[in-house]
């Protein structure tokens, strides 16, 4: 099992460019999540998908969109990147049941110039 | 709404010394609590979790945490620090989401543990 995989690992964008971060999990989990991690702020939830076919906003959704392509894949899109979106992005998945333990991918380090 | 406070953004201990990382939470319902560890340039890995079965929870790599409802705390300890324990540690609480009906995780801001030789 690969667990949760993310591509790319690193990305540099110019302000205004767009890109999509990809995430896939092979654990047959129902729920998937996108977080951003900034120094001193822990992880903040951007969007999540409780189950295939549903997506909901988290704490910091502005400037992002998501697509739950199928049960395995959950992508995060930046339509017009801004320097404030420079961060490390983590995808996570869980079975969605009461304990809600989440499994994390290795992260994507994004720099917006 | 739930929240998590980790006291001390940086903690330094000598190799072989006790590790104590503090976490206090607030939650409107009985919580599920987690400790995650993040090694440099990696994702988060679950250390241990409290799910109401026992107040003292043992995790991987010799870590344990005690749930104290009266103090709303879930501090992480390890009797003897090892150099390989150097990492960032995150406490998280799972509660009914303020953003929807599913349970979500709210993370603390993290504690960077340095182990001195």
PDB file of C-alpha atoms in Angstrom:
ATOM      1  CA  UNK A   1       0.000   0.000   0.000  1.00  0.00           C
ATOM      2  CA  UNK A   2       1.301   3.421  -0.945  1.00  0.00           C
ATOM      3  CA  UNK A   3      -1.117   5.142   1.474  1.00  0.00           C
ATOM      4  CA  UNK A   4      -1.665   8.780   0.489  1.00  0.00           C
ATOM      5  CA  UNK A   5       0.353  10.113  -2.433  1.00  0.00           C
ATOM      6  CA  UNK A   6       0.677  13.706  -3.590  1.00  0.00           C
ATOM      7  CA  UNK A   7       2.081  15.291  -6.726  1.00  0.00           C
ATOM      8  CA  UNK A   8       4.086  17.368  -7.271  1.00  0.00           C
ATOM      9  CA  UNK A   9       6.478  17.486  -4.305  1.00  0.00           C
ATOM     10  CA  UNK A  10       7.684  20.983  -5.121  1.00  0.00           C
ATOM     11  CA  UNK A  11       6.308  23.772  -7.288  1.00  0.00           C
ATOM     12  CA  UNK A  12       7.198  27.384  -7.990  1.00  0.00           C
ATOM     13  CA  UNK A  13       4.565  29.626  -9.560  1.00  0.00           C
ATOM     14  CA  UNK A  14       4.391  33.230 -10.581  1.00  0.00           C
ATOM     15  CA  UNK A  15       1.567  35.398  -9.271  1.00  0.00           C
ATOM     16  CA  UNK A  16      -1.552  34.810 -11.344  1.00  0.00           C
ATOM     17  CA  UNK A  17      -0.612  31.377 -12.619  1.00  0.00           C
ATOM     18  CA  UNK A  18      -2.853  28.394 -11.973  1.00  0.00           C
ATOM     19  CA  UNK A  19      -2.090  24.849 -10.960  1.00  0.00           C
ATOM     20  CA  UNK A  20      -3.673  21.693  -9.611  1.00  0.00           C
ATOM     21  CA  UNK A  21      -2.307  19.627  -6.748  1.00  0.00           C
ATOM     22  CA  UNK A  22      -3.127  15.964  -7.027  1.00  0.00           C
ATOM     23  CA  UNK A  23      -3.857  13.531  -4.211  1.00  0.00           C
ATOM     24  CA  UNK A  24      -4.704   9.846  -4.257  1.00  0.00           C
ATOM     25  CA  UNK A  25      -5.242   7.227  -1.561  1.00  0.00           C
ATOM     26  CA  UNK A  26      -5.376   3.463  -1.818  1.00  0.00           C
ATOM     27  CA  UNK A  27      -6.944   2.687   1.575  1.00  0.00           C
ATOM     28  CA  UNK A  28     -10.557   2.759   0.351  1.00  0.00           C
ATOM     29  CA  UNK A  29     -11.242   5.730   2.620  1.00  0.00           C
ATOM     30  CA  UNK A  30     -14.453   7.683   2.329  1.00  0.00           C
ATOM     31  CA  UNK A  31     -13.187  11.068   3.514  1.00  0.00           C
ATOM     32  CA  UNK A  32     -10.391  13.209   2.126  1.00  0.00           C
ATOM     33  CA  UNK A  33      -8.961  16.557   3.216  1.00  0.00           C
ATOM     34  CA  UNK A  34      -6.706  19.356   2.070  1.00  0.00           C
ATOM     35  CA  UNK A  35      -4.688  21.355   4.608  1.00  0.00           C
ATOM     36  CA  UNK A  36      -2.115  24.077   4.421  1.00  0.00           C
ATOM     37  CA  UNK A  37       0.731  24.356   6.921  1.00  0.00           C
ATOM     38  CA  UNK A  38       2.330  27.675   7.734  1.00  0.00           C
ATOM     39  CA  UNK A  39       4.985  28.329  10.404  1.00  0.00           C
ATOM     40  CA  UNK A  40       3.501  28.727  13.873  1.00  0.00           C
ATOM     41  CA  UNK A  41      -0.053  28.095  12.692  1.00  0.00           C
ATOM     42  CA  UNK A  42      -0.355  24.333  12.681  1.00  0.00           C
ATOM     43  CA  UNK A  43      -2.498  22.838   9.962  1.00  0.00           C
ATOM     44  CA  UNK A  44      -5.550  24.643   8.678  1.00  0.00           C
ATOM     45  CA  UNK A  45      -8.297  22.901   6.762  1.00  0.00           C
ATOM     46  CA  UNK A  46      -8.921  24.257   3.272  1.00  0.00           C
ATOM     47  CA  UNK A  47     -11.564  21.871   1.930  1.00  0.00           C
ATOM     48  CA  UNK A  48     -12.727  18.397   2.672  1.00  0.00           C
ATOM     49  CA  UNK A  49     -14.820  15.686   1.081  1.00  0.00           C
ATOM     50  CA  UNK A  50     -16.773  13.562   3.544  1.00  0.00           C
ATOM     51  CA  UNK A  51     -17.626  11.055   0.849  1.00  0.00           C
ATOM     52  CA  UNK A  52     -17.424  10.607  -2.891  1.00  0.00           C
ATOM     53  CA  UNK A  53     -19.528  13.240  -4.605  1.00  0.00           C
ATOM     54  CA  UNK A  54     -19.479  15.796  -1.787  1.00  0.00           C
ATOM     55  CA  UNK A  55     -17.115  18.648  -0.947  1.00  0.00           C
ATOM     56  CA  UNK A  56     -17.273  21.312   1.737  1.00  0.00           C
ATOM     57  CA  UNK A  57     -15.311  24.389   2.720  1.00  0.00           C
ATOM     58  CA  UNK A  58     -13.016  24.366   5.683  1.00  0.00           C
ATOM     59  CA  UNK A  59     -11.409  27.171   7.633  1.00  0.00           C
ATOM     60  CA  UNK A  60      -9.474  28.841   4.786  1.00  0.00           C
ATOM     61  CA  UNK A  61     -11.147  28.078   1.419  1.00  0.00           C
ATOM     62  CA  UNK A  62     -10.702  31.426  -0.334  1.00  0.00           C
ATOM     63  CA  UNK A  63      -8.622  31.208  -3.511  1.00  0.00           C
ATOM     64  CA  UNK A  64      -8.988  27.429  -3.825  1.00  0.00           C
ATOM     65  CA  UNK A  65     -11.277  24.936  -5.492  1.00  0.00           C
ATOM     66  CA  UNK A  66     -11.447  21.177  -5.154  1.00  0.00           C
ATOM     67  CA  UNK A  67     -12.684  18.178  -7.089  1.00  0.00           C
ATOM     68  CA  UNK A  68     -13.416  14.732  -5.722  1.00  0.00           C
ATOM     69  CA  UNK A  69     -12.749  12.907  -8.953  1.00  0.00           C
ATOM     70  CA  UNK A  70     -13.632   9.464  -7.570  1.00  0.00           C
ATOM     71  CA  UNK A  71     -13.253   7.676  -4.258  1.00  0.00           C
ATOM     72  CA  UNK A  72      -9.457   7.568  -4.599  1.00  0.00           C
ATOM     73  CA  UNK A  73      -8.627  11.043  -5.859  1.00  0.00           C
ATOM     74  CA  UNK A  74      -9.104  14.544  -4.490  1.00  0.00           C
ATOM     75  CA  UNK A  75      -7.490  17.507  -6.240  1.00  0.00           C
ATOM     76  CA  UNK A  76      -6.884  21.076  -5.116  1.00  0.00           C
ATOM     77  CA  UNK A  77      -6.794  23.879  -7.677  1.00  0.00           C
ATOM     78  CA  UNK A  78      -5.363  27.365  -7.387  1.00  0.00           C
ATOM     79  CA  UNK A  79      -6.978  29.421 -10.146  1.00  0.00           C
ATOM     80  CA  UNK A  80      -4.852  32.546  -9.759  1.00  0.00           C
ATOM     81  CA  UNK A  81      -1.970  32.030  -7.374  1.00  0.00           C
ATOM     82  CA  UNK A  82      -1.005  34.746  -4.898  1.00  0.00           C
ATOM     83  CA  UNK A  83       2.114  35.055  -2.715  1.00  0.00           C
ATOM     84  CA  UNK A  84      -0.112  34.476   0.352  1.00  0.00           C
ATOM     85  CA  UNK A  85      -0.657  30.946  -0.924  1.00  0.00           C
ATOM     86  CA  UNK A  86       3.004  30.095  -0.463  1.00  0.00           C
ATOM     87  CA  UNK A  87       2.771  27.172   1.932  1.00  0.00           C
ATOM     88  CA  UNK A  88       3.118  23.447   2.359  1.00  0.00           C
ATOM     89  CA  UNK A  89      -0.017  21.598   1.331  1.00  0.00           C
ATOM     90  CA  UNK A  90      -1.026  18.264   2.807  1.00  0.00           C
ATOM     91  CA  UNK A  91      -3.671  15.865   1.682  1.00  0.00           C
ATOM     92  CA  UNK A  92      -5.154  13.408   4.172  1.00  0.00           C
ATOM     93  CA  UNK A  93      -7.734  10.663   4.190  1.00  0.00           C
ATOM     94  CA  UNK A  94      -9.772   8.784   6.769  1.00  0.00           C
ATOM     95  CA  UNK A  95     -12.471   6.155   6.895  1.00  0.00           C
ATOM     96  CA  UNK A  96     -14.846   8.859   8.126  1.00  0.00           C
ATOM     97  CA  UNK A  97     -15.987   6.917  11.156  1.00  0.00           C
ATOM     98  CA  UNK A  98     -16.122   8.246  14.664  1.00  0.00           C
ATOM     99  CA  UNK A  99     -12.442   8.074  15.535  1.00  0.00           C
ATOM    100  CA  UNK A 100     -11.573  10.008  12.395  1.00  0.00           C
ATOM    101  CA  UNK A 101      -7.893   9.131  12.443  1.00  0.00           C
ATOM    102  CA  UNK A 102      -6.377  10.789   9.391  1.00  0.00           C
ATOM    103  CA  UNK A 103      -3.516   9.526   7.252  1.00  0.00           C
ATOM    104  CA  UNK A 104      -1.340  12.155   5.619  1.00  0.00           C
ATOM    105  CA  UNK A 105       0.536  12.423   2.371  1.00  0.00           C
ATOM    106  CA  UNK A 106       4.143  13.691   2.157  1.00  0.00           C
ATOM    107  CA  UNK A 107       3.125  17.231   1.196  1.00  0.00           C
ATOM    108  CA  UNK A 108       3.630  19.677  -1.652  1.00  0.00           C
ATOM    109  CA  UNK A 109       5.852  22.670  -1.043  1.00  0.00           C
ATOM    110  CA  UNK A 110       4.497  25.577  -3.085  1.00  0.00           C
ATOM    111  CA  UNK A 111       6.185  28.929  -3.589  1.00  0.00           C
ATOM    112  CA  UNK A 112       4.379  31.780  -5.321  1.00  0.00           C
ATOM    113  CA  UNK A 113       6.616  34.597  -6.476  1.00  0.00           C
TER     114      UNK A 113
ATOM    115  CA  UNK B   1     -16.127  25.190  18.634  1.00  0.00           C
ATOM    116  CA  UNK B   2     -13.203  23.031  19.606  1.00  0.00           C
ATOM    117  CA  UNK B   3      -9.699  24.383  20.001  1.00  0.00           C
ATOM    118  CA  UNK B   4      -6.265  23.123  20.966  1.00  0.00           C
ATOM    119  CA  UNK B   5      -3.489  24.970  22.763  1.00  0.00           C
ATOM    120  CA  UNK B   6       0.052  23.677  22.819  1.00  0.00           C
ATOM    121  CA  UNK B   7       2.158  25.411  25.437  1.00  0.00           C
ATOM    122  CA  UNK B   8       5.664  26.047  24.202  1.00  0.00           C
ATOM    123  CA  UNK B   9       6.412  26.276  20.514  1.00  0.00           C
ATOM    124  CA  UNK B  10       9.946  25.016  21.174  1.00  0.00           C
ATOM    125  CA  UNK B  11      11.084  22.506  23.794  1.00  0.00           C
ATOM    126  CA  UNK B  12      14.677  21.366  24.298  1.00  0.00           C
ATOM    127  CA  UNK B  13      15.693  18.343  26.356  1.00  0.00           C
ATOM    128  CA  UNK B  14      18.907  16.434  26.835  1.00  0.00           C
ATOM    129  CA  UNK B  15      19.217  12.933  25.473  1.00  0.00           C
ATOM    130  CA  UNK B  16      17.933  10.539  28.146  1.00  0.00           C
ATOM    131  CA  UNK B  17      15.804  13.180  29.867  1.00  0.00           C
ATOM    132  CA  UNK B  18      12.043  13.195  30.275  1.00  0.00           C
ATOM    133  CA  UNK B  19      10.028  14.612  27.408  1.00  0.00           C
ATOM    134  CA  UNK B  20       6.856  16.519  28.318  1.00  0.00           C
ATOM    135  CA  UNK B  21       4.840  18.271  25.628  1.00  0.00           C
ATOM    136  CA  UNK B  22       1.717  20.055  26.795  1.00  0.00           C
ATOM    137  CA  UNK B  23      -1.683  20.111  25.150  1.00  0.00           C
ATOM    138  CA  UNK B  24      -4.929  21.601  26.409  1.00  0.00           C
ATOM    139  CA  UNK B  25      -8.177  21.387  24.518  1.00  0.00           C
ATOM    140  CA  UNK B  26     -11.650  22.771  24.585  1.00  0.00           C
ATOM    141  CA  UNK B  27     -14.588  20.863  23.240  1.00  0.00           C
ATOM    142  CA  UNK B  28     -18.313  21.007  23.722  1.00  0.00           C
ATOM    143  CA  UNK B  29     -18.635  17.226  23.645  1.00  0.00           C
ATOM    144  CA  UNK B  30     -16.374  14.403  24.843  1.00  0.00           C
ATOM    145  CA  UNK B  31     -13.476  14.599  22.435  1.00  0.00           C
ATOM    146  CA  UNK B  32     -11.271  12.238  20.592  1.00  0.00           C
ATOM    147  CA  UNK B  33      -7.667  13.419  20.936  1.00  0.00           C
ATOM    148  CA  UNK B  34      -4.588  12.713  18.865  1.00  0.00           C
ATOM    149  CA  UNK B  35      -0.866  13.334  18.850  1.00  0.00           C
ATOM    150  CA  UNK B  36       0.916  13.430  15.521  1.00  0.00           C
ATOM    151  CA  UNK B  37       4.642  13.708  14.804  1.00  0.00           C
ATOM    152  CA  UNK B  38       6.206  15.382  11.781  1.00  0.00           C
ATOM    153  CA  UNK B  39       9.813  14.707  10.851  1.00  0.00           C
ATOM    154  CA  UNK B  40      11.561  17.229   8.596  1.00  0.00           C
ATOM    155  CA  UNK B  41      10.151  17.389   5.083  1.00  0.00           C
ATOM    156  CA  UNK B  42       7.630  14.661   5.772  1.00  0.00           C
ATOM    157  CA  UNK B  43       3.918  14.348   6.361  1.00  0.00           C
ATOM    158  CA  UNK B  44       2.276  13.801   9.736  1.00  0.00           C
ATOM    159  CA  UNK B  45       2.362  10.392  11.366  1.00  0.00           C
ATOM    160  CA  UNK B  46       0.000   9.282  14.121  1.00  0.00           C
ATOM    161  CA  UNK B  47       1.725   8.734  17.488  1.00  0.00           C
ATOM    162  CA  UNK B  48      -1.294   7.847  19.579  1.00  0.00           C
ATOM    163  CA  UNK B  49      -4.973   8.583  20.088  1.00  0.00           C
ATOM    164  CA  UNK B  50      -7.490   8.803  22.909  1.00  0.00           C
ATOM    165  CA  UNK B  51     -10.908   7.395  22.141  1.00  0.00           C
ATOM    166  CA  UNK B  52     -12.346   7.076  25.697  1.00  0.00           C
ATOM    167  CA  UNK B  53     -11.326   3.435  26.220  1.00  0.00           C
ATOM    168  CA  UNK B  54      -8.519   4.275  28.680  1.00  0.00           C
ATOM    169  CA  UNK B  55      -7.193   7.554  30.048  1.00  0.00           C
ATOM    170  CA  UNK B  56      -3.555   6.521  29.707  1.00  0.00           C
ATOM    171  CA  UNK B  57      -2.743   5.889  26.081  1.00  0.00           C
ATOM    172  CA  UNK B  58       0.440   4.275  24.825  1.00  0.00           C
ATOM    173  CA  UNK B  59       1.730   5.026  21.374  1.00  0.00           C
ATOM    174  CA  UNK B  60       4.637   4.275  19.126  1.00  0.00           C
ATOM    175  CA  UNK B  61       8.311   4.947  19.905  1.00  0.00           C
ATOM    176  CA  UNK B  62       7.763   4.832  23.696  1.00  0.00           C
ATOM    177  CA  UNK B  63       5.438   7.840  23.877  1.00  0.00           C
ATOM    178  CA  UNK B  64       2.328   7.963  26.011  1.00  0.00           C
ATOM    179  CA  UNK B  65      -0.318  10.523  26.910  1.00  0.00           C
ATOM    180  CA  UNK B  66      -2.815  10.872  29.714  1.00  0.00           C
ATOM    181  CA  UNK B  67      -6.298  12.258  29.236  1.00  0.00           C
ATOM    182  CA  UNK B  68      -7.369  14.409  32.198  1.00  0.00           C
ATOM    183  CA  UNK B  69     -10.907  15.624  31.811  1.00  0.00           C
ATOM    184  CA  UNK B  70     -10.809  17.874  34.875  1.00  0.00           C
ATOM    185  CA  UNK B  71      -7.795  19.702  33.481  1.00  0.00           C
ATOM    186  CA  UNK B  72      -8.885  19.430  29.815  1.00  0.00           C
ATOM    187  CA  UNK B  73      -5.363  18.233  29.081  1.00  0.00           C
ATOM    188  CA  UNK B  74      -3.718  15.540  26.997  1.00  0.00           C
ATOM    189  CA  UNK B  75       0.011  15.927  27.625  1.00  0.00           C
ATOM    190  CA  UNK B  76       2.529  13.791  25.752  1.00  0.00           C
ATOM    191  CA  UNK B  77       5.412  12.185  27.627  1.00  0.00           C
ATOM    192  CA  UNK B  78       8.369   9.910  27.051  1.00  0.00           C
ATOM    193  CA  UNK B  79      10.597   8.815  29.941  1.00  0.00           C
ATOM    194  CA  UNK B  80      13.891   9.033  28.059  1.00  0.00           C
ATOM    195  CA  UNK B  81      14.484  11.179  24.995  1.00  0.00           C
ATOM    196  CA  UNK B  82      16.416   9.875  22.027  1.00  0.00           C
ATOM    197  CA  UNK B  83      18.073  11.906  19.307  1.00  0.00           C
ATOM    198  CA  UNK B  84      15.644  10.418  16.805  1.00  0.00           C
ATOM    199  CA  UNK B  85      12.727  12.032  18.684  1.00  0.00           C
ATOM    200  CA  UNK B  86      13.679  15.455  17.350  1.00  0.00           C
ATOM    201  CA  UNK B  87      10.670  16.535  15.321  1.00  0.00           C
ATOM    202  CA  UNK B  88       7.571  18.702  15.454  1.00  0.00           C
ATOM    203  CA  UNK B  89       4.635  17.395  17.439  1.00  0.00           C
ATOM    204  CA  UNK B  90       1.009  18.317  16.921  1.00  0.00           C
ATOM    205  CA  UNK B  91      -1.932  17.787  19.238  1.00  0.00           C
ATOM    206  CA  UNK B  92      -5.349  17.569  17.587  1.00  0.00           C
ATOM    207  CA  UNK B  93      -8.960  17.242  18.699  1.00  0.00           C
ATOM    208  CA  UNK B  94     -11.743  15.581  16.763  1.00  0.00           C
ATOM    209  CA  UNK B  95     -15.186  16.973  17.226  1.00  0.00           C
ATOM    210  CA  UNK B  96     -18.342  17.543  15.302  1.00  0.00           C
ATOM    211  CA  UNK B  97     -17.313  19.878  12.571  1.00  0.00           C
ATOM    212  CA  UNK B  98     -18.247  23.503  12.624  1.00  0.00           C
ATOM    213  CA  UNK B  99     -18.126  23.325   8.846  1.00  0.00           C
ATOM    214  CA  UNK B 100     -20.492  20.418   8.386  1.00  0.00           C
ATOM    215  CA  UNK B 101     -21.784  17.230   9.922  1.00  0.00           C
ATOM    216  CA  UNK B 102     -18.615  15.151   9.707  1.00  0.00           C
ATOM    217  CA  UNK B 103     -16.050  14.985  12.442  1.00  0.00           C
ATOM    218  CA  UNK B 104     -13.006  17.110  11.732  1.00  0.00           C
ATOM    219  CA  UNK B 105      -9.592  17.550  13.269  1.00  0.00           C
ATOM    220  CA  UNK B 106      -8.501  20.836  14.779  1.00  0.00           C
ATOM    221  CA  UNK B 107      -4.747  21.076  15.238  1.00  0.00           C
ATOM    222  CA  UNK B 108      -2.623  22.946  17.715  1.00  0.00           C
ATOM    223  CA  UNK B 109       0.159  25.164  16.424  1.00  0.00           C
ATOM    224  CA  UNK B 110       2.815  22.552  17.102  1.00  0.00           C
ATOM    225  CA  UNK B 111       5.816  22.078  19.384  1.00  0.00           C
ATOM    226  CA  UNK B 112       9.291  21.681  17.956  1.00  0.00           C
ATOM    227  CA  UNK B 113      11.279  19.225  20.075  1.00  0.00           C
ATOM    228  CA  UNK B 114      15.058  19.498  20.069  1.00  0.00           C
ATOM    229  CA  UNK B 115      17.118  16.746  21.698  1.00  0.00           C
ATOM    230  CA  UNK B 116      20.566  17.832  22.861  1.00  0.00           C
ATOM    231  CA  UNK B 117      23.442  15.341  22.999  1.00  0.00           C
TER     232      UNK B 117
END
